[in-house]
CSV table of C-alpha atoms (C1' of nucleotides) in Angstrom, one decimal:
chain,number,residue,atom,x,y,z
H,1,MET,CA,44.4,-21.3,-25.8
H,2,TYR,CA,40.7,-21.1,-25.7
H,3,GLU,CA,39.3,-19.4,-28.7
H,4,PRO,CA,35.5,-19.4,-28.5
H,5,ASN,CA,34.0,-20.3,-31.9
H,6,THR,CA,30.9,-18.9,-33.4
H,7,ARG,CA,28.5,-21.4,-31.9
H,8,ARG,CA,29.9,-20.8,-28.5
H,9,LYS,CA,29.6,-17.0,-28.9
H,10,GLN,CA,26.0,-17.4,-30.0
H,11,GLU,CA,25.2,-19.6,-27.1
H,12,TYR,CA,26.7,-17.1,-24.8
H,13,LYS,CA,24.6,-14.3,-26.2
H,14,GLN,CA,21.5,-16.5,-25.9
H,15,ARG,CA,22.2,-17.2,-22.3
H,16,ILE,CA,22.7,-13.6,-21.5
H,17,LYS,CA,19.5,-12.8,-23.2
H,18,TYR,CA,17.7,-15.6,-21.4
H,19,ILE,CA,19.0,-14.5,-18.0
H,20,LEU,CA,18.0,-10.9,-18.8
H,21,ASP,CA,14.5,-11.9,-19.8
H,22,THR,CA,14.1,-14.0,-16.7
H,23,ALA,CA,15.5,-11.3,-14.5
H,24,GLU,CA,13.2,-8.8,-16.1
H,25,SER,CA,10.1,-10.8,-15.3
H,26,ILE,CA,11.1,-11.4,-11.7
H,27,PHE,CA,12.1,-7.8,-11.1
H,28,ALA,CA,8.8,-6.8,-12.6
H,29,GLU,CA,6.8,-9.1,-10.4
H,30,GLN,CA,8.6,-8.5,-7.2
H,31,GLY,CA,10.5,-5.3,-7.5
H,32,PHE,CA,14.2,-4.9,-7.0
H,33,PHE,CA,14.4,-5.6,-3.3
H,34,ARG,CA,12.0,-8.5,-3.1
H,35,ALA,CA,13.6,-10.3,-6.0
H,36,THR,CA,16.4,-12.5,-5.0
H,37,MET,CA,19.3,-13.7,-7.1
H,38,ARG,CA,18.4,-17.3,-6.1
H,39,GLN,CA,15.0,-16.9,-7.6
H,40,ILE,CA,16.4,-15.5,-10.8
H,41,ALA,CA,19.0,-18.3,-11.0
H,42,LEU,CA,16.4,-20.9,-10.3
H,43,LYS,CA,13.9,-19.7,-12.9
H,44,ALA,CA,16.6,-19.2,-15.5
H,45,GLU,CA,18.0,-22.6,-14.7
H,46,PHE,CA,21.5,-21.5,-14.0
H,47,ALA,CA,23.6,-21.9,-11.0
H,48,LEU,CA,23.8,-18.9,-8.7
H,49,GLY,CA,27.5,-18.6,-9.4
H,50,THR,CA,27.0,-18.5,-13.1
H,51,ILE,CA,24.7,-15.5,-12.9
H,52,TYR,CA,27.3,-13.8,-10.8
H,53,SER,CA,30.0,-14.7,-13.3
H,54,TYR,CA,28.0,-13.1,-16.0
H,55,PHE,CA,26.7,-10.0,-14.3
H,56,GLY,CA,28.8,-9.4,-11.3
H,57,SER,CA,26.1,-8.2,-8.9
H,58,LYS,CA,22.4,-7.9,-8.5
H,59,LYS,CA,22.6,-4.1,-9.1
H,60,GLN,CA,24.5,-4.6,-12.4
H,61,LEU,CA,22.1,-7.2,-13.5
H,62,TYR,CA,19.2,-4.9,-12.8
H,63,ARG,CA,20.8,-2.0,-14.6
H,64,LYS,CA,21.5,-4.2,-17.6
H,65,VAL,CA,17.9,-5.3,-17.7
H,66,ILE,CA,16.6,-1.7,-17.7
H,67,GLU,CA,19.3,-0.5,-20.1
H,68,THR,CA,18.6,-3.2,-22.7
H,69,LYS,CA,14.8,-2.6,-22.7
H,70,VAL,CA,15.1,1.2,-22.8
H,71,ASN,CA,17.4,1.0,-25.7
H,72,GLU,CA,15.0,-1.2,-27.5
H,73,LEU,CA,12.1,1.2,-26.8
H,74,VAL,CA,14.0,4.3,-27.8
H,75,ASP,CA,15.4,2.8,-31.0
H,76,PHE,CA,11.9,1.5,-31.9
H,77,VAL,CA,10.2,4.8,-31.3
H,78,THR,CA,12.8,7.1,-32.9
H,79,GLY,CA,13.1,4.7,-35.9
H,80,LYS,CA,9.4,4.7,-36.5
H,81,MET,CA,9.2,8.5,-36.1
H,82,ALA,CA,11.8,9.0,-38.8
H,83,GLU,CA,9.6,7.2,-41.3
H,84,SER,CA,7.0,9.9,-41.3
H,85,PRO,CA,7.6,13.1,-43.2
H,86,THR,CA,5.0,15.4,-41.6
H,87,VAL,CA,5.0,16.9,-38.1
H,88,GLN,CA,1.6,15.5,-37.3
H,89,GLY,CA,2.6,12.1,-38.6
H,90,GLN,CA,5.7,12.0,-36.4
H,91,VAL,CA,3.7,13.0,-33.3
H,92,GLU,CA,1.3,10.3,-34.1
H,93,LYS,CA,4.1,7.8,-34.6
H,94,PHE,CA,5.6,8.8,-31.2
H,95,VAL,CA,2.3,8.1,-29.4
H,96,HIS,CA,1.6,5.0,-31.4
H,97,THR,CA,5.0,3.3,-31.1
H,98,LYS,CA,5.7,4.2,-27.5
H,99,MET,CA,2.3,3.0,-26.3
H,100,THR,CA,2.4,-0.1,-28.5
H,101,PHE,CA,5.8,-1.0,-27.1
H,102,LEU,CA,4.8,-0.6,-23.5
H,103,HIS,CA,1.6,-2.5,-24.2
H,104,LYS,CA,3.5,-5.4,-25.7
H,105,ASN,CA,6.0,-5.5,-22.9
H,106,PRO,CA,4.0,-5.6,-19.7
H,107,ALA,CA,6.9,-6.7,-17.6
H,108,PHE,CA,8.9,-3.7,-18.7
H,109,LEU,CA,5.9,-1.5,-18.3
H,110,ARG,CA,6.1,-2.3,-14.6
H,111,LEU,CA,9.8,-1.7,-14.3
H,112,TYR,CA,9.4,1.4,-16.2
H,113,PHE,CA,7.0,2.9,-13.8
H,114,THR,CA,8.5,1.6,-10.6
H,115,LYS,CA,11.4,3.7,-11.3
H,116,VAL,CA,11.3,7.4,-10.8
H,117,ASP,CA,13.8,9.9,-12.2
H,118,VAL,CA,15.3,11.2,-9.1
H,119,PRO,CA,19.0,11.9,-9.8
H,120,GLN,CA,19.7,12.6,-6.1
H,121,LEU,CA,19.4,9.0,-5.4
H,122,ASP,CA,21.8,6.9,-7.4
H,123,THR,CA,20.3,3.8,-6.0
H,124,GLU,CA,17.8,1.4,-7.3
H,125,HIS,CA,15.1,4.1,-7.3
H,126,THR,CA,16.6,5.9,-10.2
H,127,TRP,CA,17.6,5.1,-13.7
H,128,PRO,CA,21.3,4.8,-14.5
H,129,LYS,CA,22.6,7.9,-16.2
H,130,LYS,CA,23.2,6.0,-19.5
H,131,VAL,CA,19.6,5.0,-19.6
H,132,ARG,CA,18.4,8.5,-18.7
H,133,GLU,CA,20.4,9.9,-21.5
H,134,LYS,CA,19.1,7.4,-24.0
H,135,TYR,CA,15.5,8.2,-23.0
H,136,ASP,CA,16.3,11.9,-23.2
H,137,SER,CA,17.6,11.5,-26.7
H,138,MET,CA,14.1,10.2,-27.6
H,139,LEU,CA,12.4,13.2,-26.0
H,140,ARG,CA,14.8,15.5,-27.7
H,141,CYS,CA,13.8,14.0,-30.9
H,142,LEU,CA,10.2,14.7,-30.1
H,143,THR,CA,11.1,18.2,-29.1
H,144,ASP,CA,12.6,18.9,-32.4
H,145,VAL,CA,9.5,17.7,-34.2
H,146,ILE,CA,7.4,20.0,-32.0
H,147,GLN,CA,9.7,22.9,-32.6
H,148,ARG,CA,9.4,22.3,-36.3
H,149,GLY,CA,5.6,22.2,-35.9
H,150,ILE,CA,5.6,25.5,-34.2
H,151,GLN,CA,7.7,27.1,-37.0
H,152,GLU,CA,5.4,25.6,-39.6
H,153,GLY,CA,2.4,27.1,-37.7
H,154,PHE,CA,0.9,23.7,-37.0
H,155,PHE,CA,1.4,24.1,-33.3
H,156,ARG,CA,0.7,27.1,-31.2
H,157,PRO,CA,3.8,29.0,-30.1
H,158,MET,CA,4.6,27.1,-26.9
H,159,ASP,CA,7.8,26.0,-25.2
H,160,ALA,CA,8.6,22.9,-27.2
H,161,LYS,CA,10.3,21.2,-24.2
H,162,VAL,CA,7.4,21.8,-22.0
H,163,THR,CA,5.1,20.5,-24.6
H,164,THR,CA,7.2,17.4,-25.0
H,165,LYS,CA,6.9,16.8,-21.3
H,166,ALA,CA,3.2,17.0,-21.6
H,167,LEU,CA,2.9,14.5,-24.4
H,168,ASP,CA,5.3,12.1,-22.8
H,169,GLY,CA,3.3,12.4,-19.5
H,170,LEU,CA,0.0,11.9,-21.3
H,171,THR,CA,1.2,8.7,-22.9
H,172,ASN,CA,2.5,7.5,-19.5
H,173,ALA,CA,-0.8,8.2,-17.8
H,174,PHE,CA,-2.6,5.8,-20.1
H,175,ALA,CA,0.1,3.2,-20.0
H,176,ILE,CA,0.0,3.2,-16.2
H,177,SER,CA,-3.7,2.7,-16.3
H,178,TRP,CA,-3.1,-0.6,-18.1
H,179,LEU,CA,-1.4,-1.9,-15.1
H,180,ASN,CA,-4.6,-1.7,-13.1
H,181,SER,CA,-7.2,-2.7,-15.5
H,182,LYS,CA,-8.2,-6.4,-15.3
H,183,LYS,CA,-10.2,-6.2,-18.4
H,184,GLN,CA,-8.6,-5.8,-21.8
H,185,MET,CA,-8.4,-2.1,-22.6
H,186,SER,CA,-8.5,-0.9,-26.2
H,187,VAL,CA,-5.0,0.3,-26.8
H,188,GLU,CA,-6.0,1.8,-30.2
H,189,ALA,CA,-8.7,3.8,-28.5
H,190,ASP,CA,-6.2,5.1,-25.9
H,191,MET,CA,-3.7,6.1,-28.6
H,192,ARG,CA,-6.4,8.0,-30.5
H,193,THR,CA,-7.6,9.7,-27.3
H,194,VAL,CA,-4.0,10.8,-26.4
H,195,THR,CA,-3.4,12.2,-29.9
H,196,GLU,CA,-6.7,14.0,-30.1
H,197,LEU,CA,-6.5,15.4,-26.7
H,198,PHE,CA,-2.9,16.6,-27.2
H,199,LEU,CA,-3.7,18.3,-30.5
H,200,TYR,CA,-7.1,19.8,-29.8
H,201,GLY,CA,-7.7,19.8,-26.1
H,202,ALA,CA,-10.8,19.0,-24.2
H,203,ALA,CA,-12.7,22.2,-24.6
H,204,THR,CA,-15.3,22.6,-27.4
H,205,PRO,CA,-14.0,24.7,-30.3
H,206,GLN,CA,-15.8,28.0,-30.4
H,207,LYS,CA,-17.3,29.1,-33.6
H,208,SER,CA,-14.9,27.1,-35.7
H,209,ILE,CA,-14.5,23.9,-37.6
H,210,ARG,CA,-11.5,21.9,-36.6
H,211,ASN,CA,-9.5,20.0,-39.2
H,212,SER,CA,-10.0,16.6,-37.7
H,213,LYS,CA,-7.4,14.3,-39.3
K,1,MET,CA,-6.4,3.9,36.9
K,2,TYR,CA,-4.6,5.8,34.3
K,3,GLU,CA,-6.8,8.3,32.7
K,4,PRO,CA,-4.9,10.3,30.2
K,5,ASN,CA,-5.7,14.0,30.5
K,6,THR,CA,-5.9,16.5,27.8
K,7,ARG,CA,-2.3,17.5,27.7
K,8,ARG,CA,-1.3,13.9,27.6
K,9,LYS,CA,-3.5,13.2,24.7
K,10,GLN,CA,-2.2,16.2,22.9
K,11,GLU,CA,1.4,15.2,23.5
K,12,TYR,CA,0.5,11.7,22.2
K,13,LYS,CA,-0.9,13.2,19.0
K,14,GLN,CA,2.1,15.4,18.6
K,15,ARG,CA,4.4,12.5,18.9
K,16,ILE,CA,2.5,10.5,16.4
K,17,LYS,CA,2.7,13.4,14.0
K,18,TYR,CA,6.4,13.9,14.6
K,19,ILE,CA,7.2,10.3,14.0
K,20,LEU,CA,5.0,10.3,10.9
K,21,ASP,CA,6.8,13.3,9.5
K,22,THR,CA,10.2,11.9,10.3
K,23,ALA,CA,9.3,8.6,8.7
K,24,GLU,CA,7.9,10.4,5.6
K,25,SER,CA,11.2,12.2,5.1
K,26,ILE,CA,13.3,9.0,5.5
K,27,PHE,CA,11.1,6.9,3.4
K,28,ALA,CA,11.1,9.6,0.7
K,29,GLU,CA,14.9,9.8,0.8
K,30,GLN,CA,15.7,6.1,0.8
K,31,GLY,CA,12.6,4.3,-0.3
K,32,PHE,CA,10.7,1.7,1.8
K,33,PHE,CA,13.4,-1.0,1.7
K,34,ARG,CA,16.5,1.0,2.3
K,35,ALA,CA,14.9,3.0,5.1
K,36,THR,CA,15.4,1.2,8.5
K,37,MET,CA,13.3,1.5,11.6
K,38,ARG,CA,16.5,2.3,13.5
K,39,GLN,CA,17.1,5.3,11.3
K,40,ILE,CA,13.6,6.5,11.8
K,41,ALA,CA,13.8,6.0,15.5
K,42,LEU,CA,17.1,7.8,15.7
K,43,LYS,CA,16.0,10.8,13.7
K,44,ALA,CA,12.7,11.1,15.5
K,45,GLU,CA,14.6,10.8,18.8
K,46,PHE,CA,12.6,7.9,20.1
K,47,ALA,CA,13.6,4.5,21.2
K,48,LEU,CA,13.1,1.8,18.7
K,49,GLY,CA,10.6,0.0,20.9
K,50,THR,CA,8.5,3.1,21.2
K,51,ILE,CA,8.1,3.4,17.5
K,52,TYR,CA,7.0,-0.2,17.5
K,53,SER,CA,4.6,0.3,20.4
K,54,TYR,CA,3.0,3.2,18.4
K,55,PHE,CA,2.8,1.6,14.9
K,56,GLY,CA,3.3,-2.1,15.3
K,57,SER,CA,5.5,-2.7,12.2
K,58,LYS,CA,7.4,-1.0,9.5
K,59,LYS,CA,4.7,-1.7,6.9
K,60,GLN,CA,2.0,-0.2,9.1
K,61,LEU,CA,4.1,2.9,9.8
K,62,TYR,CA,4.6,3.3,6.0
K,63,ARG,CA,1.0,2.8,5.3
K,64,LYS,CA,0.0,5.4,7.9
K,65,VAL,CA,2.5,7.9,6.4
K,66,ILE,CA,1.0,7.5,2.9
K,67,GLU,CA,-2.6,7.4,4.2
K,68,THR,CA,-2.2,10.6,6.2
K,69,LYS,CA,-0.7,12.5,3.3
K,70,VAL,CA,-3.1,11.3,0.6
K,71,ASN,CA,-6.0,12.2,2.9
K,72,GLU,CA,-4.6,15.6,3.3
K,73,LEU,CA,-4.1,16.0,-0.4
K,74,VAL,CA,-7.5,14.8,-1.4
K,75,ASP,CA,-9.3,16.9,1.2
K,76,PHE,CA,-7.4,19.9,0.2
K,77,VAL,CA,-8.1,19.4,-3.5
K,78,THR,CA,-11.8,18.5,-3.3
K,79,GLY,CA,-12.4,21.2,-0.8
K,80,LYS,CA,-11.0,23.9,-3.0
K,81,MET,CA,-12.8,22.5,-6.0
K,82,ALA,CA,-16.1,22.9,-4.3
K,83,GLU,CA,-15.5,26.6,-3.9
K,84,SER,CA,-15.8,27.3,-7.5
K,85,PRO,CA,-19.2,27.4,-9.2
K,86,THR,CA,-18.2,27.0,-12.8
K,87,VAL,CA,-16.8,24.0,-14.6
K,88,GLN,CA,-13.8,25.8,-15.9
K,89,GLY,CA,-13.1,27.2,-12.4
K,90,GLN,CA,-13.3,23.8,-10.8
K,91,VAL,CA,-10.9,22.3,-13.4
K,92,GLU,CA,-8.5,25.1,-12.8
K,93,LYS,CA,-8.9,24.6,-9.0
K,94,PHE,CA,-8.0,20.9,-9.4
K,95,VAL,CA,-4.9,21.6,-11.4
K,96,HIS,CA,-3.9,24.5,-9.1
K,97,THR,CA,-4.5,22.8,-5.7
K,98,LYS,CA,-3.1,19.4,-6.6
K,99,MET,CA,0.1,20.9,-8.1
K,100,THR,CA,0.5,23.3,-5.3
K,101,PHE,CA,0.2,20.6,-2.7
K,102,LEU,CA,2.7,18.4,-4.4
K,103,HIS,CA,5.1,21.3,-4.8
K,104,LYS,CA,4.8,22.2,-1.1
K,105,ASN,CA,5.4,18.7,0.0
K,106,PRO,CA,8.5,17.5,-1.8
K,107,ALA,CA,9.0,14.5,0.5
K,108,PHE,CA,5.5,13.3,-0.3
K,109,LEU,CA,6.0,14.1,-3.9
K,110,ARG,CA,8.7,11.4,-4.0
K,111,LEU,CA,6.7,8.9,-2.1
K,112,TYR,CA,3.8,9.6,-4.3
K,113,PHE,CA,5.7,8.7,-7.4
K,114,THR,CA,7.7,5.8,-6.0
K,115,LYS,CA,4.5,4.0,-5.6
K,116,VAL,CA,2.7,2.6,-8.6
K,117,ASP,CA,-0.9,1.4,-8.6
K,118,VAL,CA,-0.5,-2.2,-9.3
K,119,PRO,CA,-3.2,-4.0,-7.3
K,120,GLN,CA,-1.8,-7.4,-8.1
K,121,LEU,CA,1.1,-6.8,-5.7
K,122,ASP,CA,-0.3,-6.1,-2.3
K,123,THR,CA,3.2,-5.3,-1.1
K,124,GLU,CA,5.1,-2.1,-0.7
K,125,HIS,CA,4.9,-1.3,-4.3
K,126,THR,CA,1.3,-0.5,-4.2
K,127,TRP,CA,-1.0,1.7,-2.3
K,128,PRO,CA,-3.2,0.3,0.4
K,129,LYS,CA,-6.8,-0.1,-0.8
K,130,LYS,CA,-8.0,2.6,1.6
K,131,VAL,CA,-5.6,5.1,0.1
K,132,ARG,CA,-6.5,4.1,-3.4
K,133,GLU,CA,-10.1,4.6,-2.7
K,134,LYS,CA,-9.5,8.0,-1.2
K,135,TYR,CA,-7.6,9.0,-4.3
K,136,ASP,CA,-10.3,7.6,-6.5
K,137,SER,CA,-12.8,9.7,-4.8
K,138,MET,CA,-10.9,12.7,-5.8
K,139,LEU,CA,-10.7,11.6,-9.4
K,140,ARG,CA,-14.5,10.8,-9.3
K,141,CYS,CA,-15.1,14.3,-8.2
K,142,LEU,CA,-13.1,15.5,-11.2
K,143,THR,CA,-15.0,13.1,-13.5
K,144,ASP,CA,-18.3,14.6,-12.4
K,145,VAL,CA,-17.1,18.1,-13.1
K,146,ILE,CA,-16.0,17.0,-16.6
K,147,GLN,CA,-19.2,15.2,-17.1
K,148,ARG,CA,-21.1,18.3,-16.3
K,149,GLY,CA,-18.8,20.3,-18.6
K,150,ILE,CA,-19.7,18.0,-21.4
K,151,GLN,CA,-23.4,18.4,-20.8
K,152,GLU,CA,-23.1,22.1,-20.7
K,153,GLY,CA,-21.3,22.0,-24.0
K,154,PHE,CA,-18.1,23.4,-22.5
K,155,PHE,CA,-16.2,20.2,-23.2
K,156,ARG,CA,-16.3,18.1,-26.3
K,157,PRO,CA,-18.3,14.9,-26.0
K,158,MET,CA,-15.6,12.6,-24.7
K,159,ASP,CA,-15.4,9.8,-22.1
K,160,ALA,CA,-15.3,11.7,-18.8
K,161,LYS,CA,-13.3,9.1,-17.0
K,162,VAL,CA,-10.7,8.9,-19.8
K,163,THR,CA,-10.5,12.6,-19.8
K,164,THR,CA,-10.0,12.6,-16.0
K,165,LYS,CA,-7.1,10.1,-16.5
K,166,ALA,CA,-5.5,12.5,-19.0
K,167,LEU,CA,-5.7,15.5,-16.8
K,168,ASP,CA,-4.5,13.7,-13.7
K,169,GLY,CA,-1.6,12.3,-15.8
K,170,LEU,CA,-0.8,15.7,-17.2
K,171,THR,CA,-0.5,17.2,-13.7
K,172,ASN,CA,1.6,14.2,-12.6
K,173,ALA,CA,4.0,14.7,-15.5
K,174,PHE,CA,4.9,18.2,-14.5
K,175,ALA,CA,5.1,17.4,-10.8
K,176,ILE,CA,7.5,14.5,-11.6
K,177,SER,CA,9.7,16.9,-13.5
K,178,TRP,CA,10.1,19.0,-10.4
K,179,LEU,CA,12.0,16.1,-8.8
K,180,ASN,CA,14.7,16.3,-11.4
K,181,SER,CA,15.1,20.0,-11.8
K,182,LYS,CA,17.9,21.5,-9.7
K,183,LYS,CA,16.9,25.0,-10.6
K,184,GLN,CA,13.6,26.4,-9.2
K,185,MET,CA,10.8,25.8,-11.7
K,186,SER,CA,8.0,28.2,-12.0
K,187,VAL,CA,5.1,26.3,-10.6
K,188,GLU,CA,2.6,29.0,-11.7
K,189,ALA,CA,3.8,28.7,-15.3
K,190,ASP,CA,3.5,24.9,-15.1
K,191,MET,CA,-0.1,25.2,-13.8
K,192,ARG,CA,-1.0,27.5,-16.6
K,193,THR,CA,0.6,25.3,-19.2
K,194,VAL,CA,-1.3,22.3,-17.9
K,195,THR,CA,-4.6,24.1,-17.9
K,196,GLU,CA,-4.2,25.6,-21.3
K,197,LEU,CA,-2.9,22.4,-22.9
K,198,PHE,CA,-5.7,20.4,-21.4
K,199,LEU,CA,-8.4,22.8,-22.6
K,200,TYR,CA,-7.2,23.9,-26.0
K,201,GLY,CA,-4.5,21.4,-27.0
K,202,ALA,CA,-1.3,22.1,-28.8
K,203,ALA,CA,-2.5,22.5,-32.3
K,204,THR,CA,-3.2,25.9,-33.7
K,205,PRO,CA,-6.9,26.7,-34.0
K,206,GLN,CA,-7.9,26.7,-37.6
K,207,LYS,CA,-10.0,29.6,-38.9
K,208,SER,CA,-11.3,30.4,-35.4
K,209,ILE,CA,-10.9,32.6,-32.5
K,210,ARG,CA,-10.6,30.7,-29.2
K,211,ASN,CA,-12.1,32.0,-26.1
K,212,SER,CA,-8.9,32.3,-24.1
K,213,LYS,CA,-9.8,32.7,-20.4
E,1,DT,C1',5.5,8.7,48.7
E,2,DC,C1',4.0,4.6,46.3
E,3,DA,C1',2.1,1.8,42.7
E,4,DT,C1',1.5,1.9,37.8
E,5,DT,C1',2.5,2.9,33.3
E,6,DT,C1',5.7,4.7,29.6
E,7,DT,C1',9.9,5.3,27.7
E,8,DT,C1',14.5,4.2,26.9
E,9,DA,C1',19.0,2.2,25.4
E,10,DG,C1',20.6,-1.5,23.8
E,11,DA,C1',21.2,-6.3,23.6
E,12,DA,C1',19.5,-10.4,21.5
E,13,DC,C1',16.9,-13.3,18.2
E,14,DG,C1',15.8,-15.1,13.9
E,15,DG,C1',15.6,-14.9,9.3
E,16,DT,C1',17.0,-13.3,4.9
E,17,DT,C1',20.0,-12.4,1.2
E,18,DG,C1',24.0,-10.8,-1.5
E,19,DT,C1',28.2,-12.7,-2.4
E,20,DT,C1',32.0,-16.0,-2.3
E,21,DC,C1',33.9,-20.4,-2.1
E,22,DT,C1',34.5,-25.4,-2.9
E,23,DA,C1',34.7,-29.6,-5.0
E,24,DA,C1',32.9,-32.2,-8.6
E,25,DC,C1',31.6,-32.5,-13.3
E,26,DA,C1',31.3,-31.3,-18.4
E,27,DA,C1',32.9,-29.4,-22.5
E,28,DT,C1',36.4,-27.9,-25.3
E,29,DA,C1',40.9,-27.3,-27.9
E,30,DG,C1',45.1,-29.3,-29.2
J,1,DC,C1',44.0,-38.3,-23.8
J,2,DT,C1',45.2,-34.0,-21.2
J,3,DA,C1',45.1,-29.5,-19.7
J,4,DT,C1',42.1,-25.7,-19.4
J,5,DT,C1',38.0,-23.5,-18.8
J,6,DG,C1',33.0,-23.1,-17.8
J,7,DT,C1',29.3,-24.8,-15.1
J,8,DT,C1',26.9,-26.7,-11.2
J,9,DA,C1',24.9,-27.5,-6.6
J,10,DG,C1',25.1,-26.1,-2.6
J,11,DA,C1',27.6,-24.9,1.6
J,12,DA,C1',29.5,-21.1,3.9
J,13,DC,C1',30.2,-16.3,5.1
J,14,DA,C1',29.0,-11.9,6.6
J,15,DA,C1',26.1,-8.3,7.1
J,16,DC,C1',21.8,-6.4,7.8
J,17,DC,C1',17.4,-5.6,9.7
J,18,DG,C1',12.7,-6.3,11.5
J,19,DT,C1',11.2,-7.4,15.7
J,20,DT,C1',11.2,-8.7,20.5
J,21,DC,C1',13.0,-8.5,25.1
J,22,DT,C1',15.1,-6.7,29.3
J,23,DA,C1',16.2,-4.0,33.0
J,24,DA,C1',16.5,0.5,34.4
J,25,DA,C1',14.9,5.2,34.5
J,26,DA,C1',11.3,8.7,34.1
J,27,DA,C1',6.7,10.3,34.3
J,28,DT,C1',2.2,10.0,36.1
J,29,DG,C1',-2.0,9.7,39.2
J,30,DA,C1',-3.6,9.2,43.7
DNA sequence: TCATTTTTAGAACGGTTGTTCTAACAATAG
DNA sequence: CTATTGTTAGAACAACCGTTCTAAAAATGA
């Protein structure tokens, strides 16, 4: 028989990862349809057939790329959020870790925003259900925090899910803008802006002193 | 010679519009790459060659679709904004008209969010420069309003451009969510949420009474 | 009616690409 | 070493699609 030993298993994992990373960069550069399997094979230095033997099809390879990265993102964000005890701390962690991750993974950042969540299309224009659910689990985590904040009186009595949507969208807006800017943007400044704007809004407080920080 | 009379000109315009509308719906359903010129010709009830004689190529047709709709959106939004004299009124107009437009044009809504603004790729994944500029003109209009609001003391002293980005992103976030929701969402409620959140934030005002409305 | 222009249906062209296949080669286990 | 399995380079296949072309029909202006 052919019992793969440890090294062999490791090598296999490494190869998978290498192919996934390569595919990610090419999909990010060119988009799903422009990217070709030949390109990916070439850049990853594997034969075309090998890629197919590993991933079956272009679509599956693509899904795997997305799935892997979203899992990474979500685990990173939720993990960090759990570290903070306070509501405000957790919200800040969400903003901070999500934006940091997207900033550190520019290829993924592109993939992330090339996709739209339109379940009607189960094609390459939407996220696989598994991925969607993983992402939702992160949002639910945020919703719980916000809900707690409302109960504690830290947040105004709003719909927690809607508020989640707003904060998620706010972070997205800034991340998207990184795609355009040639010059190096200050990520830290953006994170602070998002947090502040989300908590206190744009309008000047009337006859009041805000608890800033 | 062959001097097209008025009716002929009108018919020509109507045809152009009909093809553009048809193309919009198909591009929205399938995305640029999946959509085929044959499909569009079939649905628009024109011969394939006729479409080509009108628009030259698939890419040009696509660009025209986007361009037309973005122009409509921007003119609609900026037009309505100009109607209001106050800063707060103009901000509300922006939120209201932009979201209303996107809600009333679900096909465009999809196209709008399938595209990402990545100037590095001058392919189908980005907006044509002309479109980008048009959209930017709308954002600049909003930036001016916010700048005025800052000077008047209505807004806190923030970077007006950054604040614009935030508000634009906030409206996008809610519009995107309409793509997913099977059930009819309350657009009015979403518009109010966006406005409130943008102006006053999510945190509870401390020792203060907010001027609500 | 006649000459001109538009439109049409569909064939045809040319290129691309996902996927499979083949035959040779390399690595591995026993 | 030998049988087995994994890998490779590249050919081959098959389908698709953007685009052009053709010949006929329809519409138009005079």
